[in-house]
CSV table of C-alpha atoms in Angstrom, one decimal:
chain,number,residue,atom,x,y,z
A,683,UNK,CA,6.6,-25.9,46.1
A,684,UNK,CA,4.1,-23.8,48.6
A,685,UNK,CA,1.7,-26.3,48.8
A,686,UNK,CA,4.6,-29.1,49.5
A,687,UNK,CA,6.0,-26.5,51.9
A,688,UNK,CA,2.5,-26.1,53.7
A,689,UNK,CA,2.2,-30.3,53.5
A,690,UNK,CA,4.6,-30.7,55.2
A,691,UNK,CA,4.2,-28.0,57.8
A,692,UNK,CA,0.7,-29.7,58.2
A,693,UNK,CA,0.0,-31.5,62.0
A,694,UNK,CA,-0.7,-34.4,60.2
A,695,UNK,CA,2.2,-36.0,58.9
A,696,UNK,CA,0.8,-39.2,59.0
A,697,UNK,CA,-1.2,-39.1,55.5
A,698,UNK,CA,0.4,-39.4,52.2
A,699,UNK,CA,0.2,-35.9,50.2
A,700,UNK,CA,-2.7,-36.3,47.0
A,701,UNK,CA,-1.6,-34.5,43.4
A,702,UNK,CA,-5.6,-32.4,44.6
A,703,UNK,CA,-3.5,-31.1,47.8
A,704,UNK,CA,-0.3,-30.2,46.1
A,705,UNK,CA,-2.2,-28.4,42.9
A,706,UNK,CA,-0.1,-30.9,40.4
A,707,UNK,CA,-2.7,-30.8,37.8
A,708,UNK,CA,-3.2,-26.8,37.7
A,709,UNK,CA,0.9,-26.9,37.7
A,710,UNK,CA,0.9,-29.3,34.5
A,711,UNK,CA,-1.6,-27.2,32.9
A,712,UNK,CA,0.2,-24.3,32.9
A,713,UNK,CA,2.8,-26.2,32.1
A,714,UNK,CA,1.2,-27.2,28.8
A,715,UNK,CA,0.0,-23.9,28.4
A,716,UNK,CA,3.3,-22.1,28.6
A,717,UNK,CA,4.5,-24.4,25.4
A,718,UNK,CA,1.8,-23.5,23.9
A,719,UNK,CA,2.6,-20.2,24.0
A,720,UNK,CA,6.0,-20.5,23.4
A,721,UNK,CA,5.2,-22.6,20.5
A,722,UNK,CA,2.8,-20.5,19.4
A,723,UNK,CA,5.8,-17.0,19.9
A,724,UNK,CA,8.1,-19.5,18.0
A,725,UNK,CA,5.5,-19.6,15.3
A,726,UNK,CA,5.4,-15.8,15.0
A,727,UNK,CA,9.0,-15.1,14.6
A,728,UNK,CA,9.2,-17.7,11.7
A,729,UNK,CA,6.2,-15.8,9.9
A,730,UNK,CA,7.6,-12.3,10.9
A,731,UNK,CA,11.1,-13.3,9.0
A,732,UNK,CA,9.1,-14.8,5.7
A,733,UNK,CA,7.2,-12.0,5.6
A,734,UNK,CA,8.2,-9.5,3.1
A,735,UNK,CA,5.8,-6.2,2.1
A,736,UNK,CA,6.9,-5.3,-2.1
A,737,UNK,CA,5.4,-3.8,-5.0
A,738,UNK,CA,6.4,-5.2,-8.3
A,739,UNK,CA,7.2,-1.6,-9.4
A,740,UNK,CA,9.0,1.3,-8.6
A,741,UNK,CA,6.4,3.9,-6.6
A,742,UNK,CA,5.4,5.7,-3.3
A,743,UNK,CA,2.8,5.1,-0.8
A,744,UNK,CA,-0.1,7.0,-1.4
A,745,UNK,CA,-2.3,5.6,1.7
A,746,UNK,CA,-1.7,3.5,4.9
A,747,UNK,CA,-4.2,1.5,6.3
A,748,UNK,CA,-2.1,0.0,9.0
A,749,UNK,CA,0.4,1.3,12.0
A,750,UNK,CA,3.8,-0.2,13.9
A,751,UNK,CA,2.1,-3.4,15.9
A,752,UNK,CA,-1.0,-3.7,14.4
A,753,UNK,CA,-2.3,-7.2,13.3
A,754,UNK,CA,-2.6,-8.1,10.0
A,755,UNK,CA,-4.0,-11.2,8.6
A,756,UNK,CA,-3.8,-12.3,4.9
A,757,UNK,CA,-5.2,-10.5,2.1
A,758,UNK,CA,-6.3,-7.6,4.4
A,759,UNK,CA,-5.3,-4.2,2.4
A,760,UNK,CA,-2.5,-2.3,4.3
A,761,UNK,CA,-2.3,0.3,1.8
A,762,UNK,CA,-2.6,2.3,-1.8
A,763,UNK,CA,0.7,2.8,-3.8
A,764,UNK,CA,1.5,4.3,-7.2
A,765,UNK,CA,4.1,4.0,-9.9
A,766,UNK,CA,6.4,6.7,-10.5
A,767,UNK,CA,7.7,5.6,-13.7
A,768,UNK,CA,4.9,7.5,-15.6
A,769,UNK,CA,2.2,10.0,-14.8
A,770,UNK,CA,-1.2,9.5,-17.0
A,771,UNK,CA,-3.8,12.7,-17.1
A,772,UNK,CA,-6.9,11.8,-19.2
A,773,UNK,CA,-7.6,15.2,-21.3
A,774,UNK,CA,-11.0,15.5,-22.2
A,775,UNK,CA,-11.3,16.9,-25.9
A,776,UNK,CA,-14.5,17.9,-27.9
A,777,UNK,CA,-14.7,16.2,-31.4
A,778,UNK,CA,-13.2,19.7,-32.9
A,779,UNK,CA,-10.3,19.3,-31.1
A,780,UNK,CA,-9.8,15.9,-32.2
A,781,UNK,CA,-10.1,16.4,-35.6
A,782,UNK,CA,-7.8,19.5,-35.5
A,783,UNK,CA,-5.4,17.4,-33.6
A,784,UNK,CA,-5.5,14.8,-36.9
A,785,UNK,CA,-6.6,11.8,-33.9
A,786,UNK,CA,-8.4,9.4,-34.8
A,787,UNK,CA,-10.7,7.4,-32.0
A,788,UNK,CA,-8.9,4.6,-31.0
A,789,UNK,CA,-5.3,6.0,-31.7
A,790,UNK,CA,-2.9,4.6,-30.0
A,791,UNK,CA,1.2,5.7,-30.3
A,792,UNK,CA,3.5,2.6,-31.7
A,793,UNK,CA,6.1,5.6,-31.4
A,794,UNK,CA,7.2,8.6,-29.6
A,795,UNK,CA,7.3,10.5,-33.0
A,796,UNK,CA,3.7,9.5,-33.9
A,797,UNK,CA,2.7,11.0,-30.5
A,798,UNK,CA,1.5,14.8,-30.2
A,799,UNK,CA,3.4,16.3,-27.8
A,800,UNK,CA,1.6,17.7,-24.6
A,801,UNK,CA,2.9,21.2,-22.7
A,802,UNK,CA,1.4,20.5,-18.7
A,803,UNK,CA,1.4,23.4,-16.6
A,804,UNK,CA,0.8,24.7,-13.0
A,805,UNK,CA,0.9,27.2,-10.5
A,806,UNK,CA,2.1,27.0,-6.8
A,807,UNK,CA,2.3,29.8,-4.9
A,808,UNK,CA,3.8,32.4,-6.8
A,809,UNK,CA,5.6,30.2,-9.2
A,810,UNK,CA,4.9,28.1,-12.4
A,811,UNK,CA,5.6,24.8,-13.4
A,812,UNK,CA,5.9,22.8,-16.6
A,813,UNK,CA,6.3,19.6,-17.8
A,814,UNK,CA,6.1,17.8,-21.4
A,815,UNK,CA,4.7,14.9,-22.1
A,816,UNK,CA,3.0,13.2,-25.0
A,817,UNK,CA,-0.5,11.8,-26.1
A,818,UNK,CA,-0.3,7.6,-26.2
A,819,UNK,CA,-4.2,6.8,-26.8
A,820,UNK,CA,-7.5,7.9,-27.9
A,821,UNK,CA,-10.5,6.6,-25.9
A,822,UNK,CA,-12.4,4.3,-28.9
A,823,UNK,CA,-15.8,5.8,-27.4
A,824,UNK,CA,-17.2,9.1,-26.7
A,825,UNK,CA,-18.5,9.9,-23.3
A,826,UNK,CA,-22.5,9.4,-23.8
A,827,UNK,CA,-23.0,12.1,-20.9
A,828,UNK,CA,-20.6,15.0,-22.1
A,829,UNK,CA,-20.2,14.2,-25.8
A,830,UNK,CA,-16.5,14.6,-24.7
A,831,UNK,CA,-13.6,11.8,-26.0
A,832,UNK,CA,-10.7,11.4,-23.6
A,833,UNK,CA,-6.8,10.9,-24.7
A,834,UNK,CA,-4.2,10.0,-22.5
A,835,UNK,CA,-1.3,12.1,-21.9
A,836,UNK,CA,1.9,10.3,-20.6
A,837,UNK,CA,4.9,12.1,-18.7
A,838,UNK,CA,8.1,10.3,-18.8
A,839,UNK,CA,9.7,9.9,-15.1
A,840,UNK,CA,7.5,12.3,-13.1
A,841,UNK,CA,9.3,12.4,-10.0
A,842,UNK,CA,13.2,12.1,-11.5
A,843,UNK,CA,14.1,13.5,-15.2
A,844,UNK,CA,10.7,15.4,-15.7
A,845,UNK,CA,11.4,17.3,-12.6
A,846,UNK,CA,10.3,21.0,-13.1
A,847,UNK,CA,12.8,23.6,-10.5
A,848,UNK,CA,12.9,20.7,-7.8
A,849,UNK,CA,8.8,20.1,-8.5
A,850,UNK,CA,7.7,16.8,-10.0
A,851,UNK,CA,4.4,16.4,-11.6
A,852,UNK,CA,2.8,14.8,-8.7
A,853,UNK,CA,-0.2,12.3,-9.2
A,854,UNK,CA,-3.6,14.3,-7.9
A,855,UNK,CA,-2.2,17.4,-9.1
A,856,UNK,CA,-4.3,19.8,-10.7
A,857,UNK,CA,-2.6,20.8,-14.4
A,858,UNK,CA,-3.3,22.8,-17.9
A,859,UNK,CA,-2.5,21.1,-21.2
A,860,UNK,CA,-1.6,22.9,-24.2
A,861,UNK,CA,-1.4,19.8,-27.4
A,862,UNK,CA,0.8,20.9,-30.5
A,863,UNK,CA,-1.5,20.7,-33.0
């Protein structure tokens, strides 16, 4: 509209205004390039509502890789989470212990009354914590380095019913076991 405005303030009327003089072909580009982008904005809003961020398990974010208005593309990690349905602590036990404990290597418990029960505890602070759980498997190997064979302890519902004084049994936490035995 300037350069039509400027046309026809020119001294010479006479001449026929070219689509060079009256920028019509940067005009169209920008044209284009603004439904591009809208387009392209359009685009974004449909893959912002598809998108959907879910863990196939109940659990808590343990790390976050990415912040409010950050890109993502796909398959890039964004984060670390955990399940909170069950806490596992691997308790290393000599072959003593193991024997003691009537474990076989390899065990594994097809029931909660097969399973030897576990006592977990901790201090914080001033105050200590406990929390029971119960040995599901025997490592089938021993450790070639330590001469040490690992069970696995489970808790039950770490961060609800397990709950010890408003403390759950937190995953990275440092504990002691005590096994009935």
């Amino acid at each position: 509209e300037i350069k039509e405005e400027e046309w026809r303030d020119n001294p010479r009327k006479d001449q026929e205004a070219t689509d060079f003089a009256l920028n019509i072909t940067q005009v169209s580009q920008a044209r284009a390039q603004l439904r591009a982008a809208r387009a392209d904005l359009d685009k974004a809003r449909l893959d912002l509502a598809r998108t959907e961020i879910r863990v196939p398990f109940h659990g808590r974010v343990r790390e976050r890789n990415v912040g409010i208005g950050q890109f993502v593309t796909a398959g890039m990690p964004m984060g670390r989470v955990f399940s909170i349905d069950t806490v596992e602590v691997r308790l290393p036990l000599t072959d003593t212990q193991l024997v003691e404990l009537n474990l076989p290597l390899g065990f594994t418990a097809d029931s909660a009354a097969m399973a030897p029960t576990v006592q977990f505890s901790t201090t914080l602070g001033s105050r200590e914590y406990r929390w029971t759980g119960e040995i599901v498997r025997v490592d089938g190997a021993i450790d070639e380095d330590t001469r040490l064979i690992y069970a696995t302890a489970e808790v039950q519902d770490p961060y609800g019913l397990a709950v010890d004084q408003g403390m759950p049994m937190a995953v990275g936490m440092f504990v002691n076991a005590e096994i009935a035995g």
